[in-house]
mmCIF file of C-alpha atoms in Angstrom:
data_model
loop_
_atom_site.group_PDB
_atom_site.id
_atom_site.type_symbol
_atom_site.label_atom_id
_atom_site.label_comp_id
_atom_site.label_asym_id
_atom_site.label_seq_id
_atom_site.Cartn_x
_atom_site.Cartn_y
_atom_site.Cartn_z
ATOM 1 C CA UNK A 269 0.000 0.000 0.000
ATOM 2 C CA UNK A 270 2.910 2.567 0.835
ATOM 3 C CA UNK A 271 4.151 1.430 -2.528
ATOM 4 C CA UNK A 272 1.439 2.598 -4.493
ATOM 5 C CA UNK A 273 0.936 6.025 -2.974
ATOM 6 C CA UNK A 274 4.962 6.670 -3.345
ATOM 7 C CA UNK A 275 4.750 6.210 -6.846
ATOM 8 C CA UNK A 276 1.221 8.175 -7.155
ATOM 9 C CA UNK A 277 2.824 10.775 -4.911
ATOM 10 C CA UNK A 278 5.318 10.793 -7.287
ATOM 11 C CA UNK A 279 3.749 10.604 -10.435
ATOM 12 C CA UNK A 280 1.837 13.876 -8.946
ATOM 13 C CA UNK A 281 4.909 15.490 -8.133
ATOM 14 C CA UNK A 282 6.454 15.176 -11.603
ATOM 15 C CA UNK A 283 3.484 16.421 -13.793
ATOM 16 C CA UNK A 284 3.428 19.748 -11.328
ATOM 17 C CA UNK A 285 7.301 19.632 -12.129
ATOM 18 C CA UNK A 286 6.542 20.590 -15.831
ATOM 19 C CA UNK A 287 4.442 19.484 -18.819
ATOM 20 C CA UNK A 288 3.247 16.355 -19.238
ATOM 21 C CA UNK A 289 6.011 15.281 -16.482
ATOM 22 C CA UNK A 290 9.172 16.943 -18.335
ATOM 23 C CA UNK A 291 11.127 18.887 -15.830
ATOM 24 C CA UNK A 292 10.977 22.748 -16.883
ATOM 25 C CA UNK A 293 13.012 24.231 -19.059
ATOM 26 C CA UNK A 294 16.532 26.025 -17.451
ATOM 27 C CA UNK A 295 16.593 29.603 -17.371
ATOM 28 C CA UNK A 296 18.619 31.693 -19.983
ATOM 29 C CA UNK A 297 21.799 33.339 -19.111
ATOM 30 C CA UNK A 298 21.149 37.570 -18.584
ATOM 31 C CA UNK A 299 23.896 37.492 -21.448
ATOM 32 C CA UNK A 300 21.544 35.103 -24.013
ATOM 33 C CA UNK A 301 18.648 36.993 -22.656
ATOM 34 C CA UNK A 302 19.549 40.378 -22.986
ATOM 35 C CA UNK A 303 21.311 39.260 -26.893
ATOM 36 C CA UNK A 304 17.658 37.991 -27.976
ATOM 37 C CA UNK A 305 15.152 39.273 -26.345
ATOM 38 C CA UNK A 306 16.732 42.245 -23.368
ATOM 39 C CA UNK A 307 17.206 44.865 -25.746
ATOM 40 C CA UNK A 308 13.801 44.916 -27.194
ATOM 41 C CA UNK A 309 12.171 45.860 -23.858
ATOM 42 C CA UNK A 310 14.927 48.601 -22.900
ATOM 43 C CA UNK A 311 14.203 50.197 -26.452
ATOM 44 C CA UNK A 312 10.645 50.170 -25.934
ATOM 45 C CA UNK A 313 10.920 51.592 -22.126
ATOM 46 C CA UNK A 314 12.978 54.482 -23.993
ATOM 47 C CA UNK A 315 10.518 55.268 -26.594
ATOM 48 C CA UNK A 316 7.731 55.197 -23.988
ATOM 49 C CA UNK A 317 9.549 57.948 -21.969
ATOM 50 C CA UNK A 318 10.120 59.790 -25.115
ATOM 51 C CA UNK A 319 6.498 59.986 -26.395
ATOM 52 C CA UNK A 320 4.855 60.861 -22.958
ATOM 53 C CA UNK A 321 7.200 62.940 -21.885
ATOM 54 C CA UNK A 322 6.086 66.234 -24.125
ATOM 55 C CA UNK A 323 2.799 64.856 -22.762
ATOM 56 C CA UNK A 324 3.405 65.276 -19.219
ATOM 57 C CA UNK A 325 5.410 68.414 -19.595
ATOM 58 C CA UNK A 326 2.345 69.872 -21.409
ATOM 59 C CA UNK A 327 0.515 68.787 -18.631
ATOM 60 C CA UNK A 328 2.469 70.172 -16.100
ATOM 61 C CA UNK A 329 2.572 73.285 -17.639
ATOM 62 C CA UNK A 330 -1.330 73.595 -17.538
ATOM 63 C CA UNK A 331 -1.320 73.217 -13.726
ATOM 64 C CA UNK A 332 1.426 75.884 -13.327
ATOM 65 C CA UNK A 333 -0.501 79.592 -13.309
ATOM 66 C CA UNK A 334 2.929 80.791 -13.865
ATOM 67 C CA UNK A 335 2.663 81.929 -17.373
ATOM 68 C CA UNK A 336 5.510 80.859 -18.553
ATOM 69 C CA UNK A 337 6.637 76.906 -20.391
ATOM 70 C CA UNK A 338 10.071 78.290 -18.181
ATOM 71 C CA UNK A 339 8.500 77.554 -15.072
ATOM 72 C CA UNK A 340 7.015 73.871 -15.693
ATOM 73 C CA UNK A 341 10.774 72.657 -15.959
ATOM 74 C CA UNK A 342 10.158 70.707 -12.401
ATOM 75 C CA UNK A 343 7.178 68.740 -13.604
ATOM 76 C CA UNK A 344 4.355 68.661 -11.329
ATOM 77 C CA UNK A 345 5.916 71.428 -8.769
ATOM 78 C CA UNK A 346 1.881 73.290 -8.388
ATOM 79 C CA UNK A 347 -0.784 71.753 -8.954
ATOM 80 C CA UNK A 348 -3.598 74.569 -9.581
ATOM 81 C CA UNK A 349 -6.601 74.809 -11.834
ATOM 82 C CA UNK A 350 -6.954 78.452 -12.391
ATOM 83 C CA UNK A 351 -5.609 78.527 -16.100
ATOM 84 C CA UNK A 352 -8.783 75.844 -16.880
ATOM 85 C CA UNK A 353 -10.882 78.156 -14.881
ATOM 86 C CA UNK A 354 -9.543 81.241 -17.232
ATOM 87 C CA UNK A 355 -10.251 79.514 -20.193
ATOM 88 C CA UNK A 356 -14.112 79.744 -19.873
ATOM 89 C CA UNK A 357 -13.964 82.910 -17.691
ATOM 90 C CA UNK A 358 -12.512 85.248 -20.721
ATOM 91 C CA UNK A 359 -14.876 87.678 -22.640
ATOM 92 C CA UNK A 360 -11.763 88.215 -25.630
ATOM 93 C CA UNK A 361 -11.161 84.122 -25.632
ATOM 94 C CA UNK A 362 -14.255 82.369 -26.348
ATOM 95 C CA UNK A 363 -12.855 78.568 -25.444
ATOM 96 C CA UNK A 364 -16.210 77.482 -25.231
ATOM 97 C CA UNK A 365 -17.713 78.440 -28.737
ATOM 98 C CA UNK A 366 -14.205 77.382 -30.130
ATOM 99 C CA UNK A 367 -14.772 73.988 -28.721
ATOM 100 C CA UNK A 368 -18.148 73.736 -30.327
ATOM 101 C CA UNK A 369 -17.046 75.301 -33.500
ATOM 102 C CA UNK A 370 -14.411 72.329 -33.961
ATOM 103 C CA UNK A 371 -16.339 69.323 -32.714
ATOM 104 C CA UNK A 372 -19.246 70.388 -35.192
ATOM 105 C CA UNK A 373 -16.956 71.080 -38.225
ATOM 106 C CA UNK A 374 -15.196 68.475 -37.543
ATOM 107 C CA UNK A 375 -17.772 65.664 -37.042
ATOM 108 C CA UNK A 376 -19.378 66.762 -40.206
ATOM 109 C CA UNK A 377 -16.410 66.695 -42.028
ATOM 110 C CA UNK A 378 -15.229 63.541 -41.292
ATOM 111 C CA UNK A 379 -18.872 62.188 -41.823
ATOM 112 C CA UNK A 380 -19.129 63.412 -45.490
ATOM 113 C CA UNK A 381 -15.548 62.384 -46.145
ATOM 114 C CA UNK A 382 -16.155 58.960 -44.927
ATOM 115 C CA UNK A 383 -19.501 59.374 -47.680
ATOM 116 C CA UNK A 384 -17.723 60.705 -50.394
ATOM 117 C CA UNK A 385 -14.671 58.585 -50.252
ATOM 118 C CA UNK A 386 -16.627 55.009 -49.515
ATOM 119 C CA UNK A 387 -19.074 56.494 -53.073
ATOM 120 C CA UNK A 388 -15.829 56.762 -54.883
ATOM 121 C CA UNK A 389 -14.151 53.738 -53.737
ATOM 122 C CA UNK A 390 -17.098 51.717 -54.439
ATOM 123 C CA UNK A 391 -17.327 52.753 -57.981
ATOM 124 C CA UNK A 392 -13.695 52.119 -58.856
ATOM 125 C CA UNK A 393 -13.605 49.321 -57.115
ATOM 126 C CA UNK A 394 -16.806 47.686 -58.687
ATOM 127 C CA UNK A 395 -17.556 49.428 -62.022
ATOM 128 C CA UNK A 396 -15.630 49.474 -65.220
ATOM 129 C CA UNK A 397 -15.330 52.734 -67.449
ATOM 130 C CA UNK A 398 -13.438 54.508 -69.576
ATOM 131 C CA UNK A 399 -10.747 56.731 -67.879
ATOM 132 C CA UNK A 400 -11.041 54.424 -64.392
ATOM 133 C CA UNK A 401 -6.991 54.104 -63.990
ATOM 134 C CA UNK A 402 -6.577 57.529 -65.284
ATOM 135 C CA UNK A 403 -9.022 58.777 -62.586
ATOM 136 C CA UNK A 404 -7.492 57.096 -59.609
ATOM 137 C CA UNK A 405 -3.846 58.104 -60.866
ATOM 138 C CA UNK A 406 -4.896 61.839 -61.393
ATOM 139 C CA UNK A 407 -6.866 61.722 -57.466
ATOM 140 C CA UNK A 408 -3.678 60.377 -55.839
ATOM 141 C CA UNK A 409 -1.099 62.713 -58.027
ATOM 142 C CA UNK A 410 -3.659 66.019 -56.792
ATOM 143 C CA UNK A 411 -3.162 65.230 -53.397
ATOM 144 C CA UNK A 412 0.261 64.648 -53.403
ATOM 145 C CA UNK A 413 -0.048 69.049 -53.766
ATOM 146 C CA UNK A 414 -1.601 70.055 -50.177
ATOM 147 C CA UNK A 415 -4.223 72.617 -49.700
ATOM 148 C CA UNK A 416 -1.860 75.015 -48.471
ATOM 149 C CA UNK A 417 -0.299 76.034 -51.738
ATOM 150 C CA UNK A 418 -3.794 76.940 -53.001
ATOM 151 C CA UNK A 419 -4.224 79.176 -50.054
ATOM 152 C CA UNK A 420 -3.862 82.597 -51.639
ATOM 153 C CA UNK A 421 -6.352 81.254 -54.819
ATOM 154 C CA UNK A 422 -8.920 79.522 -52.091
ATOM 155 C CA UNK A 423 -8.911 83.020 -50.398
ATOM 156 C CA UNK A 424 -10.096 85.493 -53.705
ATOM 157 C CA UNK A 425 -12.332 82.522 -54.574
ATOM 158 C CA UNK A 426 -14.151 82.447 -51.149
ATOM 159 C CA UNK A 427 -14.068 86.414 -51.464
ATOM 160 C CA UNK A 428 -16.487 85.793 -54.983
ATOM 161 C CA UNK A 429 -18.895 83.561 -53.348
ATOM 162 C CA UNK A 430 -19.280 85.305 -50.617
ATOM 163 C CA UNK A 431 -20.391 88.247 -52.464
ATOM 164 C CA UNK A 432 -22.893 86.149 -54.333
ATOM 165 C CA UNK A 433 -23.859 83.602 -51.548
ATOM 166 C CA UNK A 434 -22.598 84.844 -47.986
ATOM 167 C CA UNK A 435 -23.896 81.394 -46.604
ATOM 168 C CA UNK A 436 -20.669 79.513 -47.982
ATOM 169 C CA UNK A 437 -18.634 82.417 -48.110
ATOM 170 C CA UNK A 438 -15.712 83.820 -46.598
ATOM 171 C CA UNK A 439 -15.774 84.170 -42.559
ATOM 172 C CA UNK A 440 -18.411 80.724 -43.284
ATOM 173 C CA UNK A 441 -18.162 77.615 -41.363
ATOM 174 C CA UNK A 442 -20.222 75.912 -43.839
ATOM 175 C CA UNK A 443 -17.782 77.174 -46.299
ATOM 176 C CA UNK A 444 -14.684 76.042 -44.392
ATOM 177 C CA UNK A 445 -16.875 72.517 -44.421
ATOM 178 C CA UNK A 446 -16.911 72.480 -48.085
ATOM 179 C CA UNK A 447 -13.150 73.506 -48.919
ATOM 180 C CA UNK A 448 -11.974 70.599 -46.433
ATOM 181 C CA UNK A 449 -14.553 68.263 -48.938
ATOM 182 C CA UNK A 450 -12.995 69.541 -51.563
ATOM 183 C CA UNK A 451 -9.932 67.656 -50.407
ATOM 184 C CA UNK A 452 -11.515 64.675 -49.574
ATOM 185 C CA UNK A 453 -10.572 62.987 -52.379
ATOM 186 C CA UNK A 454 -7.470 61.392 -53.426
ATOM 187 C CA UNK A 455 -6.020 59.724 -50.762
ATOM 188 C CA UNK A 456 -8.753 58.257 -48.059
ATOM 189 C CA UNK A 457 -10.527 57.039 -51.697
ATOM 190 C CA UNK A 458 -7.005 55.076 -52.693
ATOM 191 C CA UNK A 459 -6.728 53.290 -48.924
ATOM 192 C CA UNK A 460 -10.406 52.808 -49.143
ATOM 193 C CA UNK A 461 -10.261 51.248 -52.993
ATOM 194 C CA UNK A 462 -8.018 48.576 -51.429
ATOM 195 C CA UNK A 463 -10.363 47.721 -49.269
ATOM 196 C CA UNK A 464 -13.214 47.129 -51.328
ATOM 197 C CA UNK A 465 -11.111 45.074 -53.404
ATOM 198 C CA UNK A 466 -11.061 42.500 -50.354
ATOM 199 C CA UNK A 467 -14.733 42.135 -50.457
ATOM 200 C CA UNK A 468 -16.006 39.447 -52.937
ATOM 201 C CA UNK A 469 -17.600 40.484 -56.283
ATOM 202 C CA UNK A 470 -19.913 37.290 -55.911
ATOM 203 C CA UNK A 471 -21.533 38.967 -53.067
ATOM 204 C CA UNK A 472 -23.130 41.896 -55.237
ATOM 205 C CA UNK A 473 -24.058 39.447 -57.965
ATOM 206 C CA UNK A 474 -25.302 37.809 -55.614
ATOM 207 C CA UNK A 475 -27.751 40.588 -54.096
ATOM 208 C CA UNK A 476 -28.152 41.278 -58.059
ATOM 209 C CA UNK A 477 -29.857 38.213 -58.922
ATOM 210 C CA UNK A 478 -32.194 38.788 -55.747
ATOM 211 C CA UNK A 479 -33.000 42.515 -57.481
ATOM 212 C CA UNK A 480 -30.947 44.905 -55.654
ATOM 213 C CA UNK A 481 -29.446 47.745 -57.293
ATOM 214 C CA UNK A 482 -26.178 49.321 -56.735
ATOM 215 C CA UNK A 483 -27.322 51.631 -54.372
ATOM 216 C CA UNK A 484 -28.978 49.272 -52.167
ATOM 217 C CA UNK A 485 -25.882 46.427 -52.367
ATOM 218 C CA UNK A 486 -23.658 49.833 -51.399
ATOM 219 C CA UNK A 487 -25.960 50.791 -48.189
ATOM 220 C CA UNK A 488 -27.006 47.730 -46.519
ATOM 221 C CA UNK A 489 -24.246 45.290 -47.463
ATOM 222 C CA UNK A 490 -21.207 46.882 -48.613
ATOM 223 C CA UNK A 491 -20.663 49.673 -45.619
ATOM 224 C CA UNK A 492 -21.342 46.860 -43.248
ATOM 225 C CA UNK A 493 -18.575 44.792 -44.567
ATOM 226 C CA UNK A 494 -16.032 47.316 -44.808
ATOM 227 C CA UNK A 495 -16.540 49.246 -41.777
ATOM 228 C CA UNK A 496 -13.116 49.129 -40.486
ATOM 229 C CA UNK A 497 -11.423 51.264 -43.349
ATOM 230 C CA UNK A 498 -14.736 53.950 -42.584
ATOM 231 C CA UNK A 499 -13.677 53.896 -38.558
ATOM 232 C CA UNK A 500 -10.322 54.800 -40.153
ATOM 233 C CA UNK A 501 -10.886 57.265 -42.536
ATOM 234 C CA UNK A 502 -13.495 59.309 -40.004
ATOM 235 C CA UNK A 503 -10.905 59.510 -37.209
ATOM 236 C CA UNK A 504 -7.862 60.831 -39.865
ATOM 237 C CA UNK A 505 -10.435 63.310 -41.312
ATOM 238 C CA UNK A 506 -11.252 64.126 -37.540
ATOM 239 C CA UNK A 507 -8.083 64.616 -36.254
ATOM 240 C CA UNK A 508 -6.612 66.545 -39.308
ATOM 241 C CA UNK A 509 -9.592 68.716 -39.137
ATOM 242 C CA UNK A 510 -9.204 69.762 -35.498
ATOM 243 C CA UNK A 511 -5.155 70.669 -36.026
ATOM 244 C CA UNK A 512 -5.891 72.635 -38.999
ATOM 245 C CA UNK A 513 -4.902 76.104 -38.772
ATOM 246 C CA UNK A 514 -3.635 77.945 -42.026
ATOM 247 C CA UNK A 515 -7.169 77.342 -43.827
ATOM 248 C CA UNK A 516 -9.013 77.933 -40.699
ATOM 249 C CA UNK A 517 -7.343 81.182 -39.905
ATOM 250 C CA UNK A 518 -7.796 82.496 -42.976
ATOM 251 C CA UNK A 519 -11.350 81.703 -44.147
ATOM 252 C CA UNK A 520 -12.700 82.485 -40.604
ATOM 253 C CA UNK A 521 -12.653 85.479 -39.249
ATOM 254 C CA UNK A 522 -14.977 86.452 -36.422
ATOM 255 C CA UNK A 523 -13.606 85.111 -32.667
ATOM 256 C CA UNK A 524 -17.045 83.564 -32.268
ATOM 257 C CA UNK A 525 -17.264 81.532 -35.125
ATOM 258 C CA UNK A 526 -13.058 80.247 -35.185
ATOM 259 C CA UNK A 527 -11.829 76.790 -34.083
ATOM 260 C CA UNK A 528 -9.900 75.321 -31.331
ATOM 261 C CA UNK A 529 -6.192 75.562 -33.596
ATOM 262 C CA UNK A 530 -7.078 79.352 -34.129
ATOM 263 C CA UNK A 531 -8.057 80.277 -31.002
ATOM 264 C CA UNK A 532 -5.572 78.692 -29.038
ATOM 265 C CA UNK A 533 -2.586 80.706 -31.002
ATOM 266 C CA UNK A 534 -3.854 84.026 -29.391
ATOM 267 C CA UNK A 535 -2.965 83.258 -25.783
ATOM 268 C CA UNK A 536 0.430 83.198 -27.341
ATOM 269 C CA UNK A 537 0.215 85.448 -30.286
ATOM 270 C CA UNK A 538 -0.142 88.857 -28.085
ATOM 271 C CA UNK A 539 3.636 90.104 -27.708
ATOM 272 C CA UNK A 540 2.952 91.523 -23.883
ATOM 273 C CA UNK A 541 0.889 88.734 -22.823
ATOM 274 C CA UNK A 542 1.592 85.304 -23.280
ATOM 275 C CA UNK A 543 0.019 83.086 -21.015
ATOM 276 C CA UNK A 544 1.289 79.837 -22.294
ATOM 277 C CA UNK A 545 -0.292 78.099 -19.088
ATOM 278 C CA UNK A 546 -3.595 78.829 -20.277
ATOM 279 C CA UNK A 547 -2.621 77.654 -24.030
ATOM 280 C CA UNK A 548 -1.541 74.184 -22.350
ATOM 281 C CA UNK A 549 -4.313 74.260 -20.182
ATOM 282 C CA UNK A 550 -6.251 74.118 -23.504
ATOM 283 C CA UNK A 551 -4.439 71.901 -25.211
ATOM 284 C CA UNK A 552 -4.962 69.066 -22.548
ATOM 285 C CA UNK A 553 -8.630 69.796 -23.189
ATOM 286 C CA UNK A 554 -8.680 69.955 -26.986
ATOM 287 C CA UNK A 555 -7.099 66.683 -26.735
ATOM 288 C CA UNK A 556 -9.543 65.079 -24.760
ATOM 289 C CA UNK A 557 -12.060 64.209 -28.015
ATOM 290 C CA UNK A 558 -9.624 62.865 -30.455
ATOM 291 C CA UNK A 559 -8.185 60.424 -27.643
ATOM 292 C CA UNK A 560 -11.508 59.104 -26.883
ATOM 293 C CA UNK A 561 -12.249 58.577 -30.058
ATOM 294 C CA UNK A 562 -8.875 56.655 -30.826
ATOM 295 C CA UNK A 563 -9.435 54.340 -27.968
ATOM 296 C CA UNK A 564 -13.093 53.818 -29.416
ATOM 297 C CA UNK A 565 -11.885 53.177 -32.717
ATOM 298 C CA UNK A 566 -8.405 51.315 -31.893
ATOM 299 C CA UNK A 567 -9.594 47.595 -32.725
ATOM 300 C CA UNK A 568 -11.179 49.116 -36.300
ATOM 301 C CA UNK A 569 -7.265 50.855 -36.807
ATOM 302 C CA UNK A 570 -4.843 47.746 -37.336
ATOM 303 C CA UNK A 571 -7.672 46.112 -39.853
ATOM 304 C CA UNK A 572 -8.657 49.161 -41.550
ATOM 305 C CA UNK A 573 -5.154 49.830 -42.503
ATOM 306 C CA UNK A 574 -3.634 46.776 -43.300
ATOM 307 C CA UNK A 575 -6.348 44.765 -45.257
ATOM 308 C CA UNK A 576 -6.550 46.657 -48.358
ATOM 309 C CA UNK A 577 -2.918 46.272 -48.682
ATOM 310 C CA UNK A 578 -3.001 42.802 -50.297
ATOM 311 C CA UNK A 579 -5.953 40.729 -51.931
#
């Protein structure tokens, strides 16, 4: 009887020892670990400092009333809310309608580029017509020329409508809307192109032979199939609409009706009063939105980008 429980005992002792009673494996040497796998994790610890630390330094700044980015050098020295309390206490700095202002032009923006590009992408990516390559070429070589250089030529031809229609005009938010549509195009329509090509042509003939039309297969099967690249294209239009500044400075005009990128510069634009603790204090807000929304959209990212790549 002691025989048998020895050997159970021992049978029970091996398996814990390791799998499927092996003995565990021996432990590297530090001098094989750090050679194959060490280095990885002390490169990543280094570019983790080096990304959050403008973060935190921007941070500190915004809890320092001292006015000064000289004065947040010792991070995390005061710790005092007044500069958030300025920035909705000032009659010259609307914050509040500048917060507004971007999260409506920007929502709208990236919802009719997400529209326009997943319309264009479909058709390329489904339909065959004369001048198809030639078109996709000619949207991708446009864009390669940013908005910027067309400033002076956007600004005398907002000048013209506005004296026409002042709706979509110059000092217009619906006209700042439609010049960032106007540059839609090109790019989101090429990464979204690759990603229709992933979706199987025997699906819409499939829908065809039940009676649909294109319109239908686009808006209740197509969108639902592809709505990783959409995630993606919404947040870039997002986030590139809320750091715009050189359009949106000089299309709008009126405090009341500017964005977040605008407003911001004039707590630092004034030569006797820079208050760059307020500025960070609104910059820590301002990026409150477009984080959430990353986070949100984070498991959409990795897929929306990568899947058009191949077929």
């Amino acid at each position: 009887m002691s025989t048998v429980k020895d050997e159970s005992t021992t049978a029970i002792v091996t398996q814990g020892a390791g799998v499927r009673g092996e003995a565990p494996a021996p432990r590297r040497p530090f001098k094989k670990y750090f050679r194959e796998t060490g280095w990885r994790h002390i490169v990543g610890i280094v570019i983790g400092i080096f990304a959050l630390f403008p973060l935190l330094y921007v941070l500190s700044a915004s809890l320092n009333p001292g006015g000064t980015l000289l004065t947040a050098n010792s991070l995390f020295s005061n710790f005092d809310f007044s500069s958030y309390a300025q920035l909705f206490n000032s009659a010259r700095h609307p914050y509040g309608a500048w917060f507004m202002n971007t999260l409506m032009i920007g929502l709208i923006t990236a919802f009719f580029t997400v529209i326009l590009g997943a319309l264009a992408a479909y058709s390329f990516s489904r339909m065959r017509f004369t001048g198809r390559r030639f078109s996709l070429t000619a949207l991708l070589v446009v864009q390669m020329f940013p908005q910027m250089l067309a400033m002076v030529a956007i600004f005398l031809l907002m000048v013209r409508i506005g004296d026409i229609f002042p709706a979509i005009g110059l000092n217009s938010q619906i006209g700042l809307i439609m010049v960032y549509l106007g540059g839609a195009l090109g790019a989101n329509t090429y990464l979204m192109y690759g990603f229709f090509n992933t979706v199987p042509a025997s699906i819409d003939e499939a829908a065809k032979i039940d009676g649909a039309g294109h319109a239908r297969i686009f808006f209740t099967i197509i969108l639902r199939l592809v709505a990783p690249i959409l995630a993606v294209v919404g947040l870039l239009s997002f986030i590139g609409t809320c750091s715009e500044f050189v359009l949106a400075s000089v299309i709008l005009i009126d405090p009341e009706k500017q964005t977040l990128a605008v407003g911001l510069y004039k707590f630092v634009a004034d030569e006797f009063s820079k208050n760059w603790s307020v500025f960070a204090a609104g910059a820590v807000l301002a990026a409150i939105l477009p984080v959430a929304l990353f986070l949100a959209l984070q498991k959409y990212i990795v897929g929306g980008l990568t899947a058009g790549s191949v077929k």
